[in-house]
Amino acid sequence: MAIAAIAFTGCNEADRLASKVTGTWSSTPQMLVNDAGSQATIVESITFERDSDTAGGGIIITGLISSTGAMTGSDAVMQPFEMAASARSTVRGTWRAVDDDEIMLTLDVAAMTVDIDPSALVISGNVISGDTQSDPETLKPQMAAMVQAALRRQLTARYTEMTKLDDVKVKDNDTVLKFEVGKKDFVYSNQAPVTK
């Protein structure tokens, strides 16, 4: 009897957490890349979709990414240049609340998409003056592919680690979602808060 009661309590706590997190949550800009040659920030939206008969369901994580970088080249090959790019990432998977503050995730990182529009790339050929490259259109497809590959590496590392959300809390009248992945804290805001 006692074991059954404990199991039932655990199910109730998982159901309560699942009910609270269901919906779409968005972050403020988070640093994705920050090294000597490039920086990138990501604004993430997490949508928890709930199955009717479980404390979990499908999950979609989308990212709006802003990236900037500088490259120096040999005078004989190319002049130094700066570049700015925007990207959108999407990764899908499943989630399950296992108690009152823990969610397990299974993300299909191999099927993640990272999209960059080459026409939206901004390339400056002179780092100091900001003059545009004399023929930037010819560089855009190559640069877009390079940025896409770099962002995919960073996002793959990010989402491969995201298998368990610890210390999950929904606060401030269900408008703020907080959790930890490893030692890192994450904070998201509810995109469709329920007025009470």
PDB file of C-alpha atoms in Angstrom:
ATOM      1  CA  MET A   1       0.000   0.000   0.000  1.00  0.00           C
ATOM      2  CA  ALA A   2       2.754   2.448   0.950  1.00  0.00           C
ATOM      3  CA  ILE A   3       4.683   1.766  -2.276  1.00  0.00           C
ATOM      4  CA  ALA A   4       1.539   2.276  -4.354  1.00  0.00           C
ATOM      5  CA  ALA A   5       0.829   5.558  -2.544  1.00  0.00           C
ATOM      6  CA  ILE A   6       4.373   6.808  -3.198  1.00  0.00           C
ATOM      7  CA  ALA A   7       4.107   5.874  -6.888  1.00  0.00           C
ATOM      8  CA  PHE A   8       0.744   7.624  -7.158  1.00  0.00           C
ATOM      9  CA  THR A   9       2.137  10.754  -5.501  1.00  0.00           C
ATOM     10  CA  GLY A  10       5.061  10.738  -7.939  1.00  0.00           C
ATOM     11  CA  CYS A  11       2.665  10.472 -10.902  1.00  0.00           C
ATOM     12  CA  ASN A  12       0.606  13.370  -9.560  1.00  0.00           C
ATOM     13  CA  GLU A  13       3.722  15.533  -9.174  1.00  0.00           C
ATOM     14  CA  ALA A  14       4.876  14.700 -12.717  1.00  0.00           C
ATOM     15  CA  ASP A  15       1.396  15.460 -14.077  1.00  0.00           C
ATOM     16  CA  ARG A  16       1.343  18.806 -12.267  1.00  0.00           C
ATOM     17  CA  LEU A  17       4.738  19.763 -13.706  1.00  0.00           C
ATOM     18  CA  ALA A  18       3.690  18.612 -17.180  1.00  0.00           C
ATOM     19  CA  SER A  19       0.562  20.770 -16.986  1.00  0.00           C
ATOM     20  CA  LYS A  20       2.567  23.803 -15.916  1.00  0.00           C
ATOM     21  CA  VAL A  21       5.243  23.600 -18.638  1.00  0.00           C
ATOM     22  CA  THR A  22       2.934  22.774 -21.559  1.00  0.00           C
ATOM     23  CA  GLY A  23       3.019  25.648 -24.050  1.00  0.00           C
ATOM     24  CA  THR A  24       5.665  27.867 -25.636  1.00  0.00           C
ATOM     25  CA  TRP A  25       8.456  29.583 -23.719  1.00  0.00           C
ATOM     26  CA  SER A  26      11.055  32.027 -25.098  1.00  0.00           C
ATOM     27  CA  SER A  27      14.424  33.158 -23.811  1.00  0.00           C
ATOM     28  CA  THR A  28      16.255  36.447 -23.917  1.00  0.00           C
ATOM     29  CA  PRO A  29      19.427  36.410 -26.108  1.00  0.00           C
ATOM     30  CA  GLN A  30      21.919  33.807 -24.855  1.00  0.00           C
ATOM     31  CA  MET A  31      25.570  33.577 -25.862  1.00  0.00           C
ATOM     32  CA  LEU A  32      26.130  30.643 -28.206  1.00  0.00           C
ATOM     33  CA  VAL A  33      29.640  31.469 -29.477  1.00  0.00           C
ATOM     34  CA  ASN A  34      32.115  33.903 -27.956  1.00  0.00           C
ATOM     35  CA  ASP A  35      35.680  33.567 -29.159  1.00  0.00           C
ATOM     36  CA  ALA A  36      38.358  35.815 -30.616  1.00  0.00           C
ATOM     37  CA  GLY A  37      37.071  35.677 -34.180  1.00  0.00           C
ATOM     38  CA  SER A  38      33.313  35.380 -33.837  1.00  0.00           C
ATOM     39  CA  GLN A  39      30.291  35.841 -31.632  1.00  0.00           C
ATOM     40  CA  ALA A  40      26.785  34.449 -31.906  1.00  0.00           C
ATOM     41  CA  THR A  41      23.685  34.843 -29.761  1.00  0.00           C
ATOM     42  CA  ILE A  42      20.532  32.741 -29.802  1.00  0.00           C
ATOM     43  CA  VAL A  43      16.955  33.506 -28.792  1.00  0.00           C
ATOM     44  CA  GLU A  44      15.285  30.157 -28.165  1.00  0.00           C
ATOM     45  CA  SER A  45      11.653  29.155 -28.104  1.00  0.00           C
ATOM     46  CA  ILE A  46      10.711  25.835 -26.525  1.00  0.00           C
ATOM     47  CA  THR A  47       7.277  24.367 -27.217  1.00  0.00           C
ATOM     48  CA  PHE A  48       6.192  21.537 -24.930  1.00  0.00           C
ATOM     49  CA  GLU A  49       3.315  19.645 -26.562  1.00  0.00           C
ATOM     50  CA  ARG A  50       1.485  17.294 -24.213  1.00  0.00           C
ATOM     51  CA  ASP A  51      -0.039  13.924 -25.001  1.00  0.00           C
ATOM     52  CA  SER A  52      -3.448  13.528 -23.422  1.00  0.00           C
ATOM     53  CA  ASP A  53      -2.571  10.352 -21.506  1.00  0.00           C
ATOM     54  CA  THR A  54       1.034  10.972 -20.373  1.00  0.00           C
ATOM     55  CA  ALA A  55       3.096  13.518 -18.460  1.00  0.00           C
ATOM     56  CA  GLY A  56       4.939  14.458 -21.628  1.00  0.00           C
ATOM     57  CA  GLY A  57       4.776  14.567 -25.407  1.00  0.00           C
ATOM     58  CA  GLY A  58       6.538  16.228 -28.323  1.00  0.00           C
ATOM     59  CA  ILE A  59       8.985  19.109 -28.027  1.00  0.00           C
ATOM     60  CA  ILE A  60      10.156  21.659 -30.598  1.00  0.00           C
ATOM     61  CA  ILE A  61      13.089  23.992 -29.919  1.00  0.00           C
ATOM     62  CA  THR A  62      13.616  26.806 -32.406  1.00  0.00           C
ATOM     63  CA  GLY A  63      16.462  29.279 -32.341  1.00  0.00           C
ATOM     64  CA  LEU A  64      16.876  32.698 -33.933  1.00  0.00           C
ATOM     65  CA  ILE A  65      20.614  33.228 -34.201  1.00  0.00           C
ATOM     66  CA  SER A  66      22.623  36.397 -34.875  1.00  0.00           C
ATOM     67  CA  SER A  67      26.250  35.820 -35.765  1.00  0.00           C
ATOM     68  CA  THR A  68      29.164  38.174 -36.436  1.00  0.00           C
ATOM     69  CA  GLY A  69      32.764  37.388 -37.276  1.00  0.00           C
ATOM     70  CA  ALA A  70      35.977  38.741 -38.728  1.00  0.00           C
ATOM     71  CA  MET A  71      38.527  36.997 -40.912  1.00  0.00           C
ATOM     72  CA  THR A  72      41.997  38.130 -41.776  1.00  0.00           C
ATOM     73  CA  GLY A  73      43.550  36.988 -45.032  1.00  0.00           C
ATOM     74  CA  SER A  74      46.784  37.205 -46.924  1.00  0.00           C
ATOM     75  CA  ASP A  75      47.059  40.420 -48.967  1.00  0.00           C
ATOM     76  CA  ALA A  76      47.735  38.250 -51.989  1.00  0.00           C
ATOM     77  CA  VAL A  77      44.506  36.284 -51.479  1.00  0.00           C
ATOM     78  CA  MET A  78      41.953  38.537 -49.827  1.00  0.00           C
ATOM     79  CA  GLN A  79      41.576  41.597 -47.669  1.00  0.00           C
ATOM     80  CA  PRO A  80      40.384  41.247 -44.072  1.00  0.00           C
ATOM     81  CA  PHE A  81      36.585  41.330 -43.790  1.00  0.00           C
ATOM     82  CA  GLU A  82      33.746  41.250 -41.319  1.00  0.00           C
ATOM     83  CA  MET A  83      30.526  39.348 -41.723  1.00  0.00           C
ATOM     84  CA  ALA A  84      27.085  39.361 -40.097  1.00  0.00           C
ATOM     85  CA  ALA A  85      24.566  36.568 -40.577  1.00  0.00           C
ATOM     86  CA  SER A  86      21.197  35.441 -39.265  1.00  0.00           C
ATOM     87  CA  ALA A  87      20.087  31.836 -38.948  1.00  0.00           C
ATOM     88  CA  ARG A  88      17.138  29.785 -37.761  1.00  0.00           C
ATOM     89  CA  SER A  89      17.505  26.383 -36.147  1.00  0.00           C
ATOM     90  CA  THR A  90      14.891  23.745 -35.347  1.00  0.00           C
ATOM     91  CA  VAL A  91      15.282  20.538 -33.358  1.00  0.00           C
ATOM     92  CA  ARG A  92      12.464  18.179 -32.384  1.00  0.00           C
ATOM     93  CA  GLY A  93      12.064  15.356 -29.933  1.00  0.00           C
ATOM     94  CA  THR A  94      10.071  14.133 -26.959  1.00  0.00           C
ATOM     95  CA  TRP A  95       9.881  15.075 -23.280  1.00  0.00           C
ATOM     96  CA  ARG A  96       8.565  13.498 -20.094  1.00  0.00           C
ATOM     97  CA  ALA A  97       8.163  14.910 -16.604  1.00  0.00           C
ATOM     98  CA  VAL A  98       9.419  12.322 -14.114  1.00  0.00           C
ATOM     99  CA  ASP A  99       8.729  14.112 -10.820  1.00  0.00           C
ATOM    100  CA  ASP A 100       7.939  17.591  -9.496  1.00  0.00           C
ATOM    101  CA  ASP A 101      11.133  19.248 -10.818  1.00  0.00           C
ATOM    102  CA  GLU A 102      12.764  17.021 -13.445  1.00  0.00           C
ATOM    103  CA  ILE A 103      12.087  16.555 -17.161  1.00  0.00           C
ATOM    104  CA  MET A 104      13.784  14.017 -19.408  1.00  0.00           C
ATOM    105  CA  LEU A 105      14.375  14.985 -23.061  1.00  0.00           C
ATOM    106  CA  THR A 106      15.158  12.966 -26.168  1.00  0.00           C
ATOM    107  CA  LEU A 107      16.125  15.348 -28.975  1.00  0.00           C
ATOM    108  CA  ASP A 108      16.705  14.185 -32.555  1.00  0.00           C
ATOM    109  CA  VAL A 109      19.892  16.195 -33.003  1.00  0.00           C
ATOM    110  CA  ALA A 110      20.820  14.334 -36.205  1.00  0.00           C
ATOM    111  CA  ALA A 111      17.673  15.722 -37.888  1.00  0.00           C
ATOM    112  CA  MET A 112      18.216  19.300 -36.655  1.00  0.00           C
ATOM    113  CA  THR A 113      17.915  22.006 -39.323  1.00  0.00           C
ATOM    114  CA  VAL A 114      20.052  25.157 -39.479  1.00  0.00           C
ATOM    115  CA  ASP A 115      18.937  27.581 -42.196  1.00  0.00           C
ATOM    116  CA  ILE A 116      20.844  30.643 -43.384  1.00  0.00           C
ATOM    117  CA  ASP A 117      19.724  32.953 -46.171  1.00  0.00           C
ATOM    118  CA  PRO A 118      22.904  33.800 -48.169  1.00  0.00           C
ATOM    119  CA  SER A 119      21.239  36.946 -49.557  1.00  0.00           C
ATOM    120  CA  ALA A 120      20.874  38.286 -46.003  1.00  0.00           C
ATOM    121  CA  LEU A 121      24.610  38.034 -45.256  1.00  0.00           C
ATOM    122  CA  VAL A 122      26.366  41.366 -44.763  1.00  0.00           C
ATOM    123  CA  ILE A 123      30.047  41.360 -45.709  1.00  0.00           C
ATOM    124  CA  SER A 124      32.329  44.346 -45.036  1.00  0.00           C
ATOM    125  CA  GLY A 125      35.658  44.272 -46.819  1.00  0.00           C
ATOM    126  CA  ASN A 126      37.454  46.849 -44.684  1.00  0.00           C
ATOM    127  CA  VAL A 127      37.283  46.118 -40.966  1.00  0.00           C
ATOM    128  CA  ILE A 128      38.220  49.690 -40.049  1.00  0.00           C
ATOM    129  CA  SER A 129      36.125  51.730 -42.488  1.00  0.00           C
ATOM    130  CA  GLY A 130      33.275  49.246 -43.006  1.00  0.00           C
ATOM    131  CA  ASP A 131      33.535  49.538 -46.797  1.00  0.00           C
ATOM    132  CA  THR A 132      31.764  46.735 -48.593  1.00  0.00           C
ATOM    133  CA  GLN A 133      33.673  44.044 -50.407  1.00  0.00           C
ATOM    134  CA  SER A 134      34.055  44.966 -54.095  1.00  0.00           C
ATOM    135  CA  ASP A 135      32.132  41.840 -55.154  1.00  0.00           C
ATOM    136  CA  PRO A 136      30.430  40.468 -52.027  1.00  0.00           C
ATOM    137  CA  GLU A 137      27.802  38.476 -53.925  1.00  0.00           C
ATOM    138  CA  THR A 138      30.394  35.953 -55.060  1.00  0.00           C
ATOM    139  CA  LEU A 139      31.458  35.277 -51.451  1.00  0.00           C
ATOM    140  CA  LYS A 140      27.997  34.891 -49.945  1.00  0.00           C
ATOM    141  CA  PRO A 141      27.223  31.226 -50.733  1.00  0.00           C
ATOM    142  CA  GLN A 142      30.658  30.112 -49.502  1.00  0.00           C
ATOM    143  CA  MET A 143      30.428  32.245 -46.356  1.00  0.00           C
ATOM    144  CA  ALA A 144      26.859  31.077 -45.642  1.00  0.00           C
ATOM    145  CA  ALA A 145      27.988  27.444 -45.835  1.00  0.00           C
ATOM    146  CA  MET A 146      30.910  28.183 -43.501  1.00  0.00           C
ATOM    147  CA  VAL A 147      28.697  29.935 -40.917  1.00  0.00           C
ATOM    148  CA  GLN A 148      26.066  27.200 -41.163  1.00  0.00           C
ATOM    149  CA  ALA A 149      28.657  24.484 -40.470  1.00  0.00           C
ATOM    150  CA  ALA A 150      30.090  26.406 -37.498  1.00  0.00           C
ATOM    151  CA  LEU A 151      26.647  27.020 -35.988  1.00  0.00           C
ATOM    152  CA  ARG A 152      25.640  23.391 -36.507  1.00  0.00           C
ATOM    153  CA  ARG A 153      28.685  22.270 -34.489  1.00  0.00           C
ATOM    154  CA  GLN A 154      27.792  24.605 -31.619  1.00  0.00           C
ATOM    155  CA  LEU A 155      24.100  23.648 -31.652  1.00  0.00           C
ATOM    156  CA  THR A 156      24.892  19.933 -31.836  1.00  0.00           C
ATOM    157  CA  ALA A 157      27.020  20.250 -28.702  1.00  0.00           C
ATOM    158  CA  ARG A 158      24.292  22.318 -26.985  1.00  0.00           C
ATOM    159  CA  TYR A 159      21.415  19.953 -27.713  1.00  0.00           C
ATOM    160  CA  THR A 160      23.365  16.722 -27.241  1.00  0.00           C
ATOM    161  CA  GLU A 161      23.877  17.799 -23.610  1.00  0.00           C
ATOM    162  CA  MET A 162      20.204  18.680 -23.164  1.00  0.00           C
ATOM    163  CA  THR A 163      18.946  15.269 -22.035  1.00  0.00           C
ATOM    164  CA  LYS A 164      17.663  16.251 -18.600  1.00  0.00           C
ATOM    165  CA  LEU A 165      16.221  19.492 -17.230  1.00  0.00           C
ATOM    166  CA  ASP A 166      16.888  19.695 -13.481  1.00  0.00           C
ATOM    167  CA  ASP A 167      15.361  21.894 -10.788  1.00  0.00           C
ATOM    168  CA  VAL A 168      12.486  22.846 -13.118  1.00  0.00           C
ATOM    169  CA  LYS A 169      10.338  25.617 -11.666  1.00  0.00           C
ATOM    170  CA  VAL A 170       7.401  27.580 -13.086  1.00  0.00           C
ATOM    171  CA  LYS A 171       7.179  30.882 -11.208  1.00  0.00           C
ATOM    172  CA  ASP A 172       5.575  34.330 -11.162  1.00  0.00           C
ATOM    173  CA  ASN A 173       2.002  33.209 -11.874  1.00  0.00           C
ATOM    174  CA  ASP A 174       3.150  30.666 -14.455  1.00  0.00           C
ATOM    175  CA  THR A 175       4.923  33.305 -16.565  1.00  0.00           C
ATOM    176  CA  VAL A 176       8.559  32.261 -15.963  1.00  0.00           C
ATOM    177  CA  LEU A 177      10.168  28.851 -16.543  1.00  0.00           C
ATOM    178  CA  LYS A 178      13.535  28.138 -14.924  1.00  0.00           C
ATOM    179  CA  PHE A 179      15.684  25.012 -15.124  1.00  0.00           C
ATOM    180  CA  GLU A 180      19.270  23.786 -15.084  1.00  0.00           C
ATOM    181  CA  VAL A 181      21.204  21.711 -17.593  1.00  0.00           C
ATOM    182  CA  GLY A 182      24.360  20.527 -15.884  1.00  0.00           C
ATOM    183  CA  LYS A 183      25.626  23.584 -14.018  1.00  0.00           C
ATOM    184  CA  LYS A 184      24.039  26.143 -16.353  1.00  0.00           C
ATOM    185  CA  ASP A 185      20.838  28.060 -15.540  1.00  0.00           C
ATOM    186  CA  PHE A 186      18.165  28.806 -18.160  1.00  0.00           C
ATOM    187  CA  VAL A 187      15.240  31.249 -17.903  1.00  0.00           C
ATOM    188  CA  TYR A 188      12.301  31.478 -20.339  1.00  0.00           C
ATOM    189  CA  SER A 189       9.100  33.524 -20.448  1.00  0.00           C
ATOM    190  CA  ASN A 190       5.648  32.146 -21.230  1.00  0.00           C
ATOM    191  CA  GLN A 191       4.506  33.282 -24.681  1.00  0.00           C
ATOM    192  CA  ALA A 192       0.818  32.745 -23.889  1.00  0.00           C
ATOM    193  CA  PRO A 193       0.397  33.451 -20.182  1.00  0.00           C
ATOM    194  CA  VAL A 194      -2.979  32.590 -18.721  1.00  0.00           C
ATOM    195  CA  THR A 195      -4.582  35.544 -16.955  1.00  0.00           C
ATOM    196  CA  LYS A 196      -6.030  34.622 -13.604  1.00  0.00           C
TER     197      LYS A 196
END
